[in-house]
Amino acid sequence: MSRLTAWLHDRVPIDPEELRKPLKEPLPIHLKQWVFCLGGTPAMLFGILAITGILLTFYYVPYPSQAFASVTNITYKVRMGWFIRGIHQGASQLMIVTVLLHMIRVFFTRAYRKPREFNWFFGVGLFMLTLTFAFTGYSLVYDQLSYWATTIGTNMIADLPVLGKPLLYALRGGPTVNPNTLTRFYDFHIGVLPMMMSLLIGVHILMVRLHGVARLEGDPREETYPFFPDHMLKEVIIGLLILIGLINYVIFFPPIVGALATPGDTPGHIRPEWYFFPTYRWLKLTTLSIGMAGSICYVTGLFFWPFVDAALEKIAPRRNLWLFVGTACYLVTIVFLLWEAIVG
Amino acid sequence: MTINAQKYLVGIMGLILLVSVIAAGWLDDQRRKKENPTAVVVVAAPVVSADLQPGLKLYEQLSCVACHGIAGKGGVHNINAQTGQEVPALIHVADSYTKPDLIAKIRTGVPVTAKLNPDGPVPPLHMPGFKDFMSDADMDSLVKYLYSLKPQGENLGF
């Protein structure tokens, strides 16, 4: 032990070997396939979002009279403001996509089964948080589209049973979207949600470490390979690919600002962001109450899917009912998304 | 893919990333030169007398302040707009508009902002018309407030 290491060790009595252990963790050989490396991507994107988000708060003013002007200021005047805003916007969209892809991979490899049910809960929780993040962030722009998307999005809450109306009032800080709504959404976006997200990501990773990476169903191979440097290199490559893609996307498609939010002047064609298209299309097909009830059932089913899968297995062993139900749900979601995107 | 190949790939991607960041910086310089930016200073709203309060409240509630700035001082950037690439200030409306003209302007708005460079992009900001959500009393209060924005002691003309 060098003198410096010994000096440090006296003051921080942690064995460096203990710290290196997680780096050397053996991983199942199937993780060498790129599709199994998607889990780390949302965490990287969260890091990018945190850094760009902090930079944006230097210039953003969360009050209706100045929110739009400050976004315009960031986009057109602040040095590299357009770039930071573009990266933040792009990373948020990409985060939703990568979380979805990771969930689909976990679903179709059934990595959520006993004893990993809790980690599926945390995963679905992270997905919900990601959507809430995107929703609150979008509303901060305070242009016509974001103002009315916020109005529609929060209106849906009113139809939740029992708590709907008080919750809507608490969220908006009044009967309509008003200055209080913006400051509340801002608080959530930069305070409450990042804290919850960091905590859940930590617990999610901890659970993976505690249980170890799930073995692939039907893969007889017993070989392993080390996390560092082999797997780490793959994650670095994905991280770099994301950064290069995002930067070039922003260079070629820099962010713009829409028309200023004008309460009372409802635009002819309003709809939420693409990740709410399936829900929005579903709500258009039914009455609001039935639509909300259906959405709640869908989300509850998603949360408790490991137990639903186990129940289906008991009802009809080896019939792969999980695959039929799961595929049907995914297909319906994709059809609704495309339907809304094309027909509007 | 072997570990060595992956290491080379990381090196190449690192270089591409560096070039991309430099390109973004260069592009930012170009944008700034083209758009001739000036600093925006966010200042506290001025105190106004009681009779002007309803007008000031409307000025904020209807989001006029978001584009025309606090106390109508302007300064919000509007790329390629004929009005100096900015949303015009309102401090001289008392000199430029009669009361009926100003009311007509607020009612109809400016649906299309004139371009500075005809081949350039469409200016992102335009003024909406407020005829459907303002009563005559509201309009009077707002116009009174806008007229009060003229700097004290300033007298334009010959």
PDB file of C-alpha atoms in Angstrom, chain A residues 34 61 63-70 72-73 75-83 142 229-231 233-234 236-244 247-248 250-252 254-265, chain B residues 1 3-7 9-14 16-17 20-21 23-25 27-29 31-32 35 37-40 42-43 60-67 70 75-79 86 124-126 128-130 133:
ATOM      1  CA  TRP A  34     -26.177  -5.522 -27.848  1.00  0.00           C
ATOM      2  CA  VAL A  61     -38.028  32.064 -15.415  1.00  0.00           C
ATOM      3  CA  TYR A  63     -43.698  32.654 -14.274  1.00  0.00           C
ATOM      4  CA  PRO A  64     -46.265  32.932 -17.087  1.00  0.00           C
ATOM      5  CA  SER A  65     -45.368  36.515 -17.932  1.00  0.00           C
ATOM      6  CA  GLN A  66     -41.724  35.589 -18.397  1.00  0.00           C
ATOM      7  CA  ALA A  67     -41.583  31.825 -19.064  1.00  0.00           C
ATOM      8  CA  PHE A  68     -42.145  32.127 -22.804  1.00  0.00           C
ATOM      9  CA  ALA A  69     -39.795  35.093 -23.117  1.00  0.00           C
ATOM     10  CA  SER A  70     -37.087  33.226 -21.215  1.00  0.00           C
ATOM     11  CA  THR A  72     -37.247  32.447 -26.518  1.00  0.00           C
ATOM     12  CA  ASN A  73     -34.212  34.048 -24.915  1.00  0.00           C
ATOM     13  CA  THR A  75     -33.363  29.535 -27.916  1.00  0.00           C
ATOM     14  CA  TYR A  76     -32.244  32.647 -29.786  1.00  0.00           C
ATOM     15  CA  LYS A  77     -29.936  34.696 -27.596  1.00  0.00           C
ATOM     16  CA  VAL A  78     -28.098  32.804 -24.878  1.00  0.00           C
ATOM     17  CA  ARG A  79     -24.751  31.451 -26.067  1.00  0.00           C
ATOM     18  CA  MET A  80     -25.276  27.777 -26.992  1.00  0.00           C
ATOM     19  CA  GLY A  81     -28.789  28.066 -25.511  1.00  0.00           C
ATOM     20  CA  TRP A  82     -30.431  26.485 -28.584  1.00  0.00           C
ATOM     21  CA  PHE A  83     -27.937  23.646 -28.325  1.00  0.00           C
ATOM     22  CA  TYR A 142     -45.564  27.960 -22.171  1.00  0.00           C
ATOM     23  CA  PRO A 229     -13.770  -3.750 -19.178  1.00  0.00           C
ATOM     24  CA  ASP A 230     -15.794  -5.983 -21.525  1.00  0.00           C
ATOM     25  CA  HIS A 231     -19.357  -4.922 -20.740  1.00  0.00           C
ATOM     26  CA  LEU A 233     -16.907  -0.815 -23.203  1.00  0.00           C
ATOM     27  CA  LYS A 234     -20.254  -1.660 -24.786  1.00  0.00           C
ATOM     28  CA  VAL A 236     -19.445   3.501 -23.368  1.00  0.00           C
ATOM     29  CA  ILE A 237     -19.990   2.857 -27.085  1.00  0.00           C
ATOM     30  CA  ILE A 238     -23.773   3.192 -26.656  1.00  0.00           C
ATOM     31  CA  GLY A 239     -23.284   6.380 -24.607  1.00  0.00           C
ATOM     32  CA  LEU A 240     -21.053   7.904 -27.285  1.00  0.00           C
ATOM     33  CA  LEU A 241     -23.475   6.878 -30.021  1.00  0.00           C
ATOM     34  CA  ILE A 242     -26.306   8.615 -28.163  1.00  0.00           C
ATOM     35  CA  LEU A 243     -24.271  11.793 -27.670  1.00  0.00           C
ATOM     36  CA  ILE A 244     -23.132  11.933 -31.302  1.00  0.00           C
ATOM     37  CA  ILE A 247     -25.657  16.581 -31.068  1.00  0.00           C
ATOM     38  CA  ASN A 248     -26.029  16.056 -34.802  1.00  0.00           C
ATOM     39  CA  VAL A 250     -29.764  19.316 -32.763  1.00  0.00           C
ATOM     40  CA  ILE A 251     -27.339  20.768 -35.324  1.00  0.00           C
ATOM     41  CA  PHE A 252     -29.610  19.807 -38.211  1.00  0.00           C
ATOM     42  CA  PRO A 254     -32.390  23.164 -33.897  1.00  0.00           C
ATOM     43  CA  PRO A 255     -35.253  23.758 -31.469  1.00  0.00           C
ATOM     44  CA  ILE A 256     -37.775  26.522 -32.177  1.00  0.00           C
ATOM     45  CA  VAL A 257     -40.497  28.194 -30.141  1.00  0.00           C
ATOM     46  CA  GLY A 258     -44.178  28.141 -31.080  1.00  0.00           C
ATOM     47  CA  ALA A 259     -46.759  30.873 -30.589  1.00  0.00           C
ATOM     48  CA  LEU A 260     -47.163  32.336 -27.117  1.00  0.00           C
ATOM     49  CA  ALA A 261     -49.733  30.644 -24.859  1.00  0.00           C
ATOM     50  CA  THR A 262     -52.946  32.641 -24.954  1.00  0.00           C
ATOM     51  CA  PRO A 263     -55.527  31.513 -22.376  1.00  0.00           C
ATOM     52  CA  GLY A 264     -58.974  31.747 -23.961  1.00  0.00           C
ATOM     53  CA  ASP A 265     -57.681  31.308 -27.503  1.00  0.00           C
TER      54      ASP A 265
ATOM     55  CA  MET B   1     -16.735  -7.716 -31.862  1.00  0.00           C
ATOM     56  CA  ILE B   3     -12.350  -6.003 -27.137  1.00  0.00           C
ATOM     57  CA  ASN B   4      -9.590  -4.387 -29.202  1.00  0.00           C
ATOM     58  CA  ALA B   5     -12.036  -3.511 -31.986  1.00  0.00           C
ATOM     59  CA  GLN B   6     -14.347  -1.983 -29.384  1.00  0.00           C
ATOM     60  CA  LYS B   7     -11.486   0.114 -27.983  1.00  0.00           C
ATOM     61  CA  LEU B   9     -14.408   2.166 -31.974  1.00  0.00           C
ATOM     62  CA  VAL B  10     -14.513   4.173 -28.728  1.00  0.00           C
ATOM     63  CA  GLY B  11     -11.511   6.206 -29.933  1.00  0.00           C
ATOM     64  CA  ILE B  12     -13.099   6.945 -33.319  1.00  0.00           C
ATOM     65  CA  MET B  13     -16.429   7.826 -31.720  1.00  0.00           C
ATOM     66  CA  GLY B  14     -14.666  10.112 -29.251  1.00  0.00           C
ATOM     67  CA  ILE B  16     -16.525  12.237 -33.977  1.00  0.00           C
ATOM     68  CA  LEU B  17     -18.033  13.574 -30.726  1.00  0.00           C
ATOM     69  CA  SER B  20     -19.631  17.439 -33.512  1.00  0.00           C
ATOM     70  CA  VAL B  21     -19.222  19.667 -30.434  1.00  0.00           C
ATOM     71  CA  ALA B  23     -19.347  22.121 -35.223  1.00  0.00           C
ATOM     72  CA  ALA B  24     -22.120  23.074 -32.782  1.00  0.00           C
ATOM     73  CA  GLY B  25     -19.914  25.830 -31.320  1.00  0.00           C
ATOM     74  CA  LEU B  27     -22.832  27.088 -35.701  1.00  0.00           C
ATOM     75  CA  ASP B  28     -23.661  28.980 -32.516  1.00  0.00           C
ATOM     76  CA  ASP B  29     -21.189  31.706 -33.532  1.00  0.00           C
ATOM     77  CA  ARG B  31     -26.304  32.185 -35.469  1.00  0.00           C
ATOM     78  CA  ARG B  32     -25.245  34.894 -33.065  1.00  0.00           C
ATOM     79  CA  GLU B  35     -29.198  37.451 -35.331  1.00  0.00           C
ATOM     80  CA  PRO B  37     -28.326  39.551 -30.209  1.00  0.00           C
ATOM     81  CA  THR B  38     -28.470  41.971 -27.353  1.00  0.00           C
ATOM     82  CA  ALA B  39     -28.606  41.071 -23.698  1.00  0.00           C
ATOM     83  CA  VAL B  40     -31.964  40.664 -22.039  1.00  0.00           C
ATOM     84  CA  VAL B  42     -35.171  40.780 -16.526  1.00  0.00           C
ATOM     85  CA  VAL B  43     -36.240  43.611 -14.242  1.00  0.00           C
ATOM     86  CA  GLU B  60     -49.816  40.448 -17.374  1.00  0.00           C
ATOM     87  CA  GLN B  61     -52.852  38.141 -17.450  1.00  0.00           C
ATOM     88  CA  LEU B  62     -53.224  38.313 -21.219  1.00  0.00           C
ATOM     89  CA  SER B  63     -49.487  37.593 -21.541  1.00  0.00           C
ATOM     90  CA  CYS B  64     -48.781  40.891 -23.364  1.00  0.00           C
ATOM     91  CA  VAL B  65     -45.783  41.189 -21.019  1.00  0.00           C
ATOM     92  CA  ALA B  66     -44.314  37.914 -22.292  1.00  0.00           C
ATOM     93  CA  CYS B  67     -43.539  39.464 -25.689  1.00  0.00           C
ATOM     94  CA  ILE B  70     -42.024  44.485 -18.542  1.00  0.00           C
ATOM     95  CA  GLY B  75     -36.612  43.361 -26.200  1.00  0.00           C
ATOM     96  CA  VAL B  76     -38.038  39.896 -26.841  1.00  0.00           C
ATOM     97  CA  HIS B  77     -36.260  38.447 -29.825  1.00  0.00           C
ATOM     98  CA  ASN B  78     -38.325  37.655 -32.937  1.00  0.00           C
ATOM     99  CA  ILE B  79     -36.051  36.254 -35.582  1.00  0.00           C
ATOM    100  CA  GLU B  86     -37.625  42.110 -31.902  1.00  0.00           C
ATOM    101  CA  PRO B 124     -41.972  32.808 -34.817  1.00  0.00           C
ATOM    102  CA  LEU B 125     -43.953  35.410 -32.864  1.00  0.00           C
ATOM    103  CA  HIS B 126     -47.092  37.177 -34.018  1.00  0.00           C
ATOM    104  CA  PRO B 128     -53.001  37.285 -31.447  1.00  0.00           C
ATOM    105  CA  GLY B 129     -56.283  39.232 -31.615  1.00  0.00           C
ATOM    106  CA  PHE B 130     -58.020  39.769 -28.260  1.00  0.00           C
ATOM    107  CA  PHE B 133     -61.939  37.854 -24.484  1.00  0.00           C
TER     108      PHE B 133
END
